[in-house]
Each structure stands twice: as structure tokens, then as C-alpha cells.
PDB file of C-alpha atoms in Angstrom:
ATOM      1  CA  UNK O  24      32.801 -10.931  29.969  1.00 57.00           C
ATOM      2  CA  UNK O  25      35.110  -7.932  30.794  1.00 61.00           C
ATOM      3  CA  UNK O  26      35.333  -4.898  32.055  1.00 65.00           C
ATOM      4  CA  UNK O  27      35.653  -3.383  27.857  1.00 74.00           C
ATOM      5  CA  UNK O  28      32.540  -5.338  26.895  1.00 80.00           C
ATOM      6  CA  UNK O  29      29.701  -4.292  29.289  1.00 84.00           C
ATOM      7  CA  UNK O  30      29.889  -0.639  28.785  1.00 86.00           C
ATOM      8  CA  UNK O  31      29.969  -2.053  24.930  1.00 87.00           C
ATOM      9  CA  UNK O  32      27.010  -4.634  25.298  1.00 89.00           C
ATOM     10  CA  UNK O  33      25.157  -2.234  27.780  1.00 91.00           C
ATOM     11  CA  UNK O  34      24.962   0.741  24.836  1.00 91.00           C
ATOM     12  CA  UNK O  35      23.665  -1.579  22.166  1.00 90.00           C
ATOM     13  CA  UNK O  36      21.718  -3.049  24.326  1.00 91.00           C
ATOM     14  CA  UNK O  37      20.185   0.134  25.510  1.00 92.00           C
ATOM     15  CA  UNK O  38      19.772   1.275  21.967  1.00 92.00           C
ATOM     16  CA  UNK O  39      18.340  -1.316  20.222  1.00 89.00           C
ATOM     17  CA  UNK O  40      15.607  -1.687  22.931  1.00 90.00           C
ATOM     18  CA  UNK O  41      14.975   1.617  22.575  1.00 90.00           C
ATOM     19  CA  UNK O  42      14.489   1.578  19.059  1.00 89.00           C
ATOM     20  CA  UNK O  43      12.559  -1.327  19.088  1.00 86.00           C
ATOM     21  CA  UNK O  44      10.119   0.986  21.495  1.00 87.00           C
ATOM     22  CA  UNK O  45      10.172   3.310  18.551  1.00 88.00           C
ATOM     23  CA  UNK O  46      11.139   6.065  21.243  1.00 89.00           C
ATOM     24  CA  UNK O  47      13.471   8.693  21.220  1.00 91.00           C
ATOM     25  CA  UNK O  48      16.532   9.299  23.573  1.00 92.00           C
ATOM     26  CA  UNK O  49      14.403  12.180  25.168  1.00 94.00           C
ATOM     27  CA  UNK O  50      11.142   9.795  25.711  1.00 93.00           C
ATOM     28  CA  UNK O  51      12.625   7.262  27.141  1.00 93.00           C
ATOM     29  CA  UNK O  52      14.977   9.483  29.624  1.00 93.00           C
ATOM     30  CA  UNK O  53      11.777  10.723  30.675  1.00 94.00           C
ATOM     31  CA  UNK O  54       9.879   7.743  31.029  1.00 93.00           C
ATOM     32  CA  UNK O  55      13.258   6.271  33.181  1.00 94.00           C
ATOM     33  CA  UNK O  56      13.256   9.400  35.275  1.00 95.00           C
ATOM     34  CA  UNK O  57      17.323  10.097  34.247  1.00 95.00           C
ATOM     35  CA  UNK O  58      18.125  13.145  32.074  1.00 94.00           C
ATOM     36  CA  UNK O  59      18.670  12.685  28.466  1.00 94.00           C
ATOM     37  CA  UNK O  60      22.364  13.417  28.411  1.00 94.00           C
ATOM     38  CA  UNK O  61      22.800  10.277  31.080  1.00 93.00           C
ATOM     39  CA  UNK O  62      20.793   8.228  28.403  1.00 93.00           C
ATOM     40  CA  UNK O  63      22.763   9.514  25.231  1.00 93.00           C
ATOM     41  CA  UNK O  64      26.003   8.628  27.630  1.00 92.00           C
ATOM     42  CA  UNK O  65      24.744   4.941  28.065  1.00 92.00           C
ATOM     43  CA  UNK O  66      23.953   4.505  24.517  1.00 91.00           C
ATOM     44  CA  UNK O  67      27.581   5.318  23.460  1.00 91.00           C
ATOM     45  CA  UNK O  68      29.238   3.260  25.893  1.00 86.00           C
ATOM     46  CA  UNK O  69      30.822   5.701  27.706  1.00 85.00           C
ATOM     47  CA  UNK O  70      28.981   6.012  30.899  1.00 83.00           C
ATOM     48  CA  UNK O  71      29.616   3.895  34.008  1.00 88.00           C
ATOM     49  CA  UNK O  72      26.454   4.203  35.852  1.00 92.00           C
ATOM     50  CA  UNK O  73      25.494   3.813  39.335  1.00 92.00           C
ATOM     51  CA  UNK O  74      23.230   0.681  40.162  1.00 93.00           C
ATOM     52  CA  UNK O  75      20.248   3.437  40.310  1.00 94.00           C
ATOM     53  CA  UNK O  76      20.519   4.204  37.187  1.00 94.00           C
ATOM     54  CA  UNK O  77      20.930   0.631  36.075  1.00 93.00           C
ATOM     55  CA  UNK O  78      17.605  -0.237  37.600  1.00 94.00           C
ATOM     56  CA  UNK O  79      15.589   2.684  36.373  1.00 94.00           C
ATOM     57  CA  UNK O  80      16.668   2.004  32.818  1.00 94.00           C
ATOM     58  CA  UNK O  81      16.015  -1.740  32.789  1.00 93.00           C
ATOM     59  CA  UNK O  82      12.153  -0.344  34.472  1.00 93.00           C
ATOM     60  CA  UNK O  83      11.784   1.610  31.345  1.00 93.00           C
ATOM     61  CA  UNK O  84      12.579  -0.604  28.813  1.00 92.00           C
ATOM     62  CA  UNK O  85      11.240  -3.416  30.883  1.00 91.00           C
ATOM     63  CA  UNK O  86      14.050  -5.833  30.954  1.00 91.00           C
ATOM     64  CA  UNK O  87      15.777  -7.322  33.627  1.00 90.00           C
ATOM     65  CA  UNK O  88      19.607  -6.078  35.092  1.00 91.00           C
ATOM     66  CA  UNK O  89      21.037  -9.155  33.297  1.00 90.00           C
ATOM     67  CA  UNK O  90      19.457  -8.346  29.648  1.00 88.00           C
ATOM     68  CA  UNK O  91      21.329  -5.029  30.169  1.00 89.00           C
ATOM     69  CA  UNK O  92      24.989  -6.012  30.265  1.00 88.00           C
ATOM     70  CA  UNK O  93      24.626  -9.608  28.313  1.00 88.00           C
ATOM     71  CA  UNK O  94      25.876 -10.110  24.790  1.00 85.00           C
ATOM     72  CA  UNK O  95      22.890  -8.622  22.457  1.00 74.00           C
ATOM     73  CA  UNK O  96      20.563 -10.685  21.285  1.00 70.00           C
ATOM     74  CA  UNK O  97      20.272 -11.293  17.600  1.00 67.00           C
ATOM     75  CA  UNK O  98      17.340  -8.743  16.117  1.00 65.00           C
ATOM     76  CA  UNK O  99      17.236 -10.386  13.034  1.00 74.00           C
ATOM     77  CA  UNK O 100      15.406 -13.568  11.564  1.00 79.00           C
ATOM     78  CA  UNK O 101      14.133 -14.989   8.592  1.00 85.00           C
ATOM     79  CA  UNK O 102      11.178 -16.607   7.541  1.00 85.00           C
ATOM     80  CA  UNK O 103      11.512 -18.944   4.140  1.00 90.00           C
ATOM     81  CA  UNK O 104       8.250 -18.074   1.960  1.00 89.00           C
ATOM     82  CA  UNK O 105       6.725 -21.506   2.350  1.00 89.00           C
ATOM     83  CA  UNK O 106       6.813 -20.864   6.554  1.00 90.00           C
ATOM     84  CA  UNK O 107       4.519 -18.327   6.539  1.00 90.00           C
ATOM     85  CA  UNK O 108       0.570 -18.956   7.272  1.00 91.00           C
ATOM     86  CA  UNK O 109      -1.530 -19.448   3.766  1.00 94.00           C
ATOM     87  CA  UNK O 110      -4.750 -20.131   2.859  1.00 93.00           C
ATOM     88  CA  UNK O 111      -7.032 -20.922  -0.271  1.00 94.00           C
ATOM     89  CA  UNK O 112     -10.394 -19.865  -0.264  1.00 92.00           C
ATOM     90  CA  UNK O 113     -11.885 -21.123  -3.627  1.00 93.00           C
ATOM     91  CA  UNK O 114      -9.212 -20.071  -6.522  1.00 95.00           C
ATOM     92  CA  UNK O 115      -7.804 -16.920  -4.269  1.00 96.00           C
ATOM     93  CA  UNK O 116      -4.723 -17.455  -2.465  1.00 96.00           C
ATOM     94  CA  UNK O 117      -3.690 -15.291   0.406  1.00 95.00           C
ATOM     95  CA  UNK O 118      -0.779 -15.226   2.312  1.00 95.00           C
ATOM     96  CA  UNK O 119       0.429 -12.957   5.260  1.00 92.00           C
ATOM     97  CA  UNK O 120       3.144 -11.224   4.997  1.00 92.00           C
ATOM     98  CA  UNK O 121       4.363 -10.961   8.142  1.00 87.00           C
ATOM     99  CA  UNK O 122       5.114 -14.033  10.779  1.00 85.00           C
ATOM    100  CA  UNK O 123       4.437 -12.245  13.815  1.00 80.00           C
ATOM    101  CA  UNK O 124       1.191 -10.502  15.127  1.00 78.00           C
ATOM    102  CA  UNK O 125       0.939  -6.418  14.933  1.00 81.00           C
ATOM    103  CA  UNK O 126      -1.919  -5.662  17.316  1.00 81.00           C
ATOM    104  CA  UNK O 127      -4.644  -3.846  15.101  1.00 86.00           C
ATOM    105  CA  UNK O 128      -2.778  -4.400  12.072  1.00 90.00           C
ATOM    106  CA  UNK O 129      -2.779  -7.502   9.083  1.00 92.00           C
ATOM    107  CA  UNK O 130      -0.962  -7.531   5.994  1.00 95.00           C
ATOM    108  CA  UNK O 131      -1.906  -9.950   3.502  1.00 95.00           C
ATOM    109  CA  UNK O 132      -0.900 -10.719  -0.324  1.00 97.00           C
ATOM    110  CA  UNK O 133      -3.361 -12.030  -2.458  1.00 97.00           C
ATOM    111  CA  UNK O 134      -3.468 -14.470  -5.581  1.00 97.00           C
ATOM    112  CA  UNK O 135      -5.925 -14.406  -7.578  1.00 97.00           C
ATOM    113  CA  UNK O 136      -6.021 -16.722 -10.882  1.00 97.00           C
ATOM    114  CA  UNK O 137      -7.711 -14.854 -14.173  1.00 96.00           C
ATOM    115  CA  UNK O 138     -11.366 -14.821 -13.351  1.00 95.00           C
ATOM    116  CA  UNK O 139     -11.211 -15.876  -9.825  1.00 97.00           C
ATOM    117  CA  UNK O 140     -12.964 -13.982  -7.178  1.00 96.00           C
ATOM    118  CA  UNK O 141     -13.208 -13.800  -3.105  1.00 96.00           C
ATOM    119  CA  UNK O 142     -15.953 -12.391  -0.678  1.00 94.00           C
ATOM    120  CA  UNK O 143     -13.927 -10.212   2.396  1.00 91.00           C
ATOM    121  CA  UNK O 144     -15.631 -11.111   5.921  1.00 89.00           C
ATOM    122  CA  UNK O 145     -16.156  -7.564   7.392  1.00 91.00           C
ATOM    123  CA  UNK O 146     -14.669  -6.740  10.759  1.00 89.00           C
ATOM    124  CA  UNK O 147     -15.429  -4.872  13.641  1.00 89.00           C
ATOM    125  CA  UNK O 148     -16.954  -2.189  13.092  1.00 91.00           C
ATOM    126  CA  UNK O 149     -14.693   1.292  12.450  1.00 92.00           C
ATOM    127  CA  UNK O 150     -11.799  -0.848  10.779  1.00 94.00           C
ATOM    128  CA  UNK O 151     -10.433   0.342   7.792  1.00 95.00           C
ATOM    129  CA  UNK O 152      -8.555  -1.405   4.567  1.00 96.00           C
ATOM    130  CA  UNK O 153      -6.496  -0.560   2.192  1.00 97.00           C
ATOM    131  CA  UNK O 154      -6.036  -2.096  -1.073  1.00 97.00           C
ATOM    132  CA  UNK O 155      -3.529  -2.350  -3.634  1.00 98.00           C
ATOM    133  CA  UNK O 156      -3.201  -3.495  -6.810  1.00 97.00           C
ATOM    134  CA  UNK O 157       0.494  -5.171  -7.762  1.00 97.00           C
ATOM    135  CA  UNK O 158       0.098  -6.878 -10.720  1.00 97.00           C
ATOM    136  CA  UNK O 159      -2.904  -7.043 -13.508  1.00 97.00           C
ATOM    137  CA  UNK O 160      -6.713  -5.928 -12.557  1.00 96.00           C
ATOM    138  CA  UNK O 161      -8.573  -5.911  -9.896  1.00 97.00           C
ATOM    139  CA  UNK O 162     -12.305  -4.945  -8.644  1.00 97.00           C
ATOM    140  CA  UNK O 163     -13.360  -4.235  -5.683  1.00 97.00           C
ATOM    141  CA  UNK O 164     -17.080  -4.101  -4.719  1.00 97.00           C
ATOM    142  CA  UNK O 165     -17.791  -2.319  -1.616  1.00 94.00           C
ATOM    143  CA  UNK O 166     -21.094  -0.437  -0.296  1.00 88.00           C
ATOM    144  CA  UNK O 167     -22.489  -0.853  -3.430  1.00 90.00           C
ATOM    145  CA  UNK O 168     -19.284   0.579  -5.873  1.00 95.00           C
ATOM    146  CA  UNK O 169     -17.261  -1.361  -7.899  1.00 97.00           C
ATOM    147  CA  UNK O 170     -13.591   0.162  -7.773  1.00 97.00           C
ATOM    148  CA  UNK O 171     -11.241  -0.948 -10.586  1.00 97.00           C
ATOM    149  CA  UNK O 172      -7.617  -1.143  -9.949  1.00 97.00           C
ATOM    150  CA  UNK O 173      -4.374  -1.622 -12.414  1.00 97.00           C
ATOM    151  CA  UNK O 174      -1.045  -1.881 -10.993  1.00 97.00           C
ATOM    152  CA  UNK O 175      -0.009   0.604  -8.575  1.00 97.00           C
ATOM    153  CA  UNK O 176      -3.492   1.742  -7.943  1.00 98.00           C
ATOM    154  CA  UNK O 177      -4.690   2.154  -4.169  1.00 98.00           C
ATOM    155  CA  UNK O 178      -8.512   2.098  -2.522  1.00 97.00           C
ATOM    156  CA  UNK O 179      -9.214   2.806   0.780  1.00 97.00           C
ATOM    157  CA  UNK O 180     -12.649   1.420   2.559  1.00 96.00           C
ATOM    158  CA  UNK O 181     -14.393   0.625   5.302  1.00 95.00           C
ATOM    159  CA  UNK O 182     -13.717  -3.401   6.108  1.00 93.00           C
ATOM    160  CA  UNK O 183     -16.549  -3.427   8.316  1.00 93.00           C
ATOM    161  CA  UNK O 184     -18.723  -3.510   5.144  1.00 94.00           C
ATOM    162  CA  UNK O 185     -19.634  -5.849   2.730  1.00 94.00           C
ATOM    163  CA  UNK O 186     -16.591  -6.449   0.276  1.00 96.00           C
ATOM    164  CA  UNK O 187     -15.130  -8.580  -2.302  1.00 96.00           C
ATOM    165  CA  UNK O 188     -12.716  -8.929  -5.187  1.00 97.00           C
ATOM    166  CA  UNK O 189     -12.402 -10.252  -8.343  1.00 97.00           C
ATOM    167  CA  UNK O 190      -9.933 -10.545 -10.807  1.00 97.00           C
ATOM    168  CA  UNK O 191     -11.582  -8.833 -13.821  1.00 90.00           C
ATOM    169  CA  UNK O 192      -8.802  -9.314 -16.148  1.00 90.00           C
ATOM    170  CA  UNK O 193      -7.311 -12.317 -18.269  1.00 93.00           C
ATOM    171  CA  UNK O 194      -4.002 -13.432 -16.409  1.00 96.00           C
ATOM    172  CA  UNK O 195      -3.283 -13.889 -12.532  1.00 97.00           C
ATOM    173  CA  UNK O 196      -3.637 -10.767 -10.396  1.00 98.00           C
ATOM    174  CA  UNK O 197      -1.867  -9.685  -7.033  1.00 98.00           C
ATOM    175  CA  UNK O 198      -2.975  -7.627  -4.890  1.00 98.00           C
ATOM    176  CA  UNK O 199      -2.059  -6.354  -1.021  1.00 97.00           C
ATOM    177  CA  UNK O 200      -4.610  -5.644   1.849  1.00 96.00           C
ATOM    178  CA  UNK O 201      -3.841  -4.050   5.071  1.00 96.00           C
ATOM    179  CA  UNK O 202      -6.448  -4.202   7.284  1.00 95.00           C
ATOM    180  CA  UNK O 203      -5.921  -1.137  10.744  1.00 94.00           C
ATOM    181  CA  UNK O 204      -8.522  -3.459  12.568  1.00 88.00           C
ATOM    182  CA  UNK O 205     -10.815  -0.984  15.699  1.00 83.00           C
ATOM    183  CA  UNK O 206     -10.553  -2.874  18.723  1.00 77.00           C
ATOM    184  CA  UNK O 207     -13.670  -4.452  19.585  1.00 70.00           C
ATOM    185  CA  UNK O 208     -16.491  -2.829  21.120  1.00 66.00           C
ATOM    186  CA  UNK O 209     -16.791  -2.998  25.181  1.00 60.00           C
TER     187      UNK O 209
END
């Protein structure tokens, strides 16, 4: 490493961590204690800061000196269909979509062959679903309705009811569930 390439790694660095925070340039200042112009400065590469502000940056993004000024780490990775976590229950296959935990959130895709249905095992109690209908029909029974979906169509429910789906029509349905789980009681 030179003296051209940590100002270089240090603003990507810096960046990227704070985008992965989902923060802006004026939250995190804030958060570090250093005004927002010092951060913007950083993030470009053109600052050479004082070991102060070194320190209070790597606090608020909660990395260590090192992670800083090293060569950025790859952000990016993929995940081969068949790698990530299925499972059949009866005729219905669901898969999740994404490999790594959101807390509070699930996304799942669903298969369901012509005629097949699935019960839903409700959650704690104040969590919310949405549904959505990708390809052929679906129904959805939930506190006592029946909702009937085509492609593109979208129900929202309570998931800590009673639920289940069926495919009502006469060729393989998909649908997509996101569950916003409520943390549990206590």
C-alpha cells in the first residue's frame, strides 16, 4: 500500500459502509461527532485526517482503524438457485429468496402445482403479510374470506391469523409472501 491508495481505499471504504448503514453523509457526521463537510471530504478521497478523526469514524461505522485504510472488501456475492434453503410441504414448494437473515423480515416464493394447496402457520401476533400473485390463480383464505388473486394482484393480512392457499386454477401457480414479522411479546 501507498501513500495514493489509502486516501483512495479510505473514501470507498467510508462510503460503502455508510451506505450499507442506509445513512446519509449528514447522519453519520453526526453520529461520528465530525461535521459533514469533514465526512463528504473523506468520502472523496481528498482529506488527510488526523488520527481523531480516524477513530471517531471507524466508532461510527463500527469497524476497526485497519478496515478503514485496507483494500475494500468485495460487496457483492452470488447465490446459485439450487443454494438457497427450500422446502416441500405436501405439493407446495417454497423457497426463500434471500440467503441471508433480515431481522423482522422473510421473503419467500411459492410453487404451487394445479390444485395443490398449503395451510400458513400464523406468527406472532401484530405481524403482517403480503401476498402476491406471479403467475396463474391463487386463493387465499384468511379470517374467514377467501381472496382470489391473478397475476399481478396483491393482498395484505394479518399472518398472525389463520391462513392458507390454494391454487384454484388448472396449471402451476407462483406466488410471493413477505412476511414484516412483530417482535415477540416480552
Amino acid at each position: 500500500m501507498d501513500d495514493e491508495t489509502v486516501p483512495v481505499y479510505l473514501g470507498n471504504n467510508v462510503r460503502q459502509l455508510r451506505e450499507a448503514r442506509g445513512l446519509t453523509q449528514q447522519q453519520i457526521a453526526k453520529v461520528a461527532g465530525v461535521p459533514r463537510p469533514t465526512w463528504a471530504n473523506l468520502e472523496s478521497g481528498a482529506a488527510n485526517p488526523t488520527l481523531t478523526v480516524l477513530i471517531k469514524v471507524a466508532s461510527a461505522l463500527q469497524v476497526s482503524l485497519e478496515e478503514l485504510i485496507s483494500p475494500p472488501r468485495t460487496t457483492s456475492k452470488f447465490y446459485a438457485a439450487a443454494t438457497l434453503p427450500t422446502r416441500q410441504r405436501g405439493k407446495v414448494r417454497v423457497r426463500r429468496l434471500l440467503p441471508e437473515p433480515i431481522v423482522g423480515l422473510e421473503l419467500e416464493r411459492m410453487e404451487l402445482p394445479a390444485g395443490a394447496s398449503m395451510s400458513g402457520i400464523p406468527h406472532t401476533p401484530g405481524t403482517r403479510e403480503y401476498l402476491t400473485c406471479e403467475r396463474g390463480e391463487i386463493e387465499l383464505s384468511e379470517s374467514g374470506r377467501v381472496w382470489k388473486l391473478g397475476p399481478g394482484d396483491v393482498v395484505v393480512f394479518r399472518g398472525d391469523q389463520p391462513h392458507g392457499y390454494r391454487n384454484s386454477g388448472g396449471a402451476a401457480a407462483i406466488a410471493y409472501s413477505v412476511i414484516t414479522l412483530a417482535p415477540p411479546a416480552g
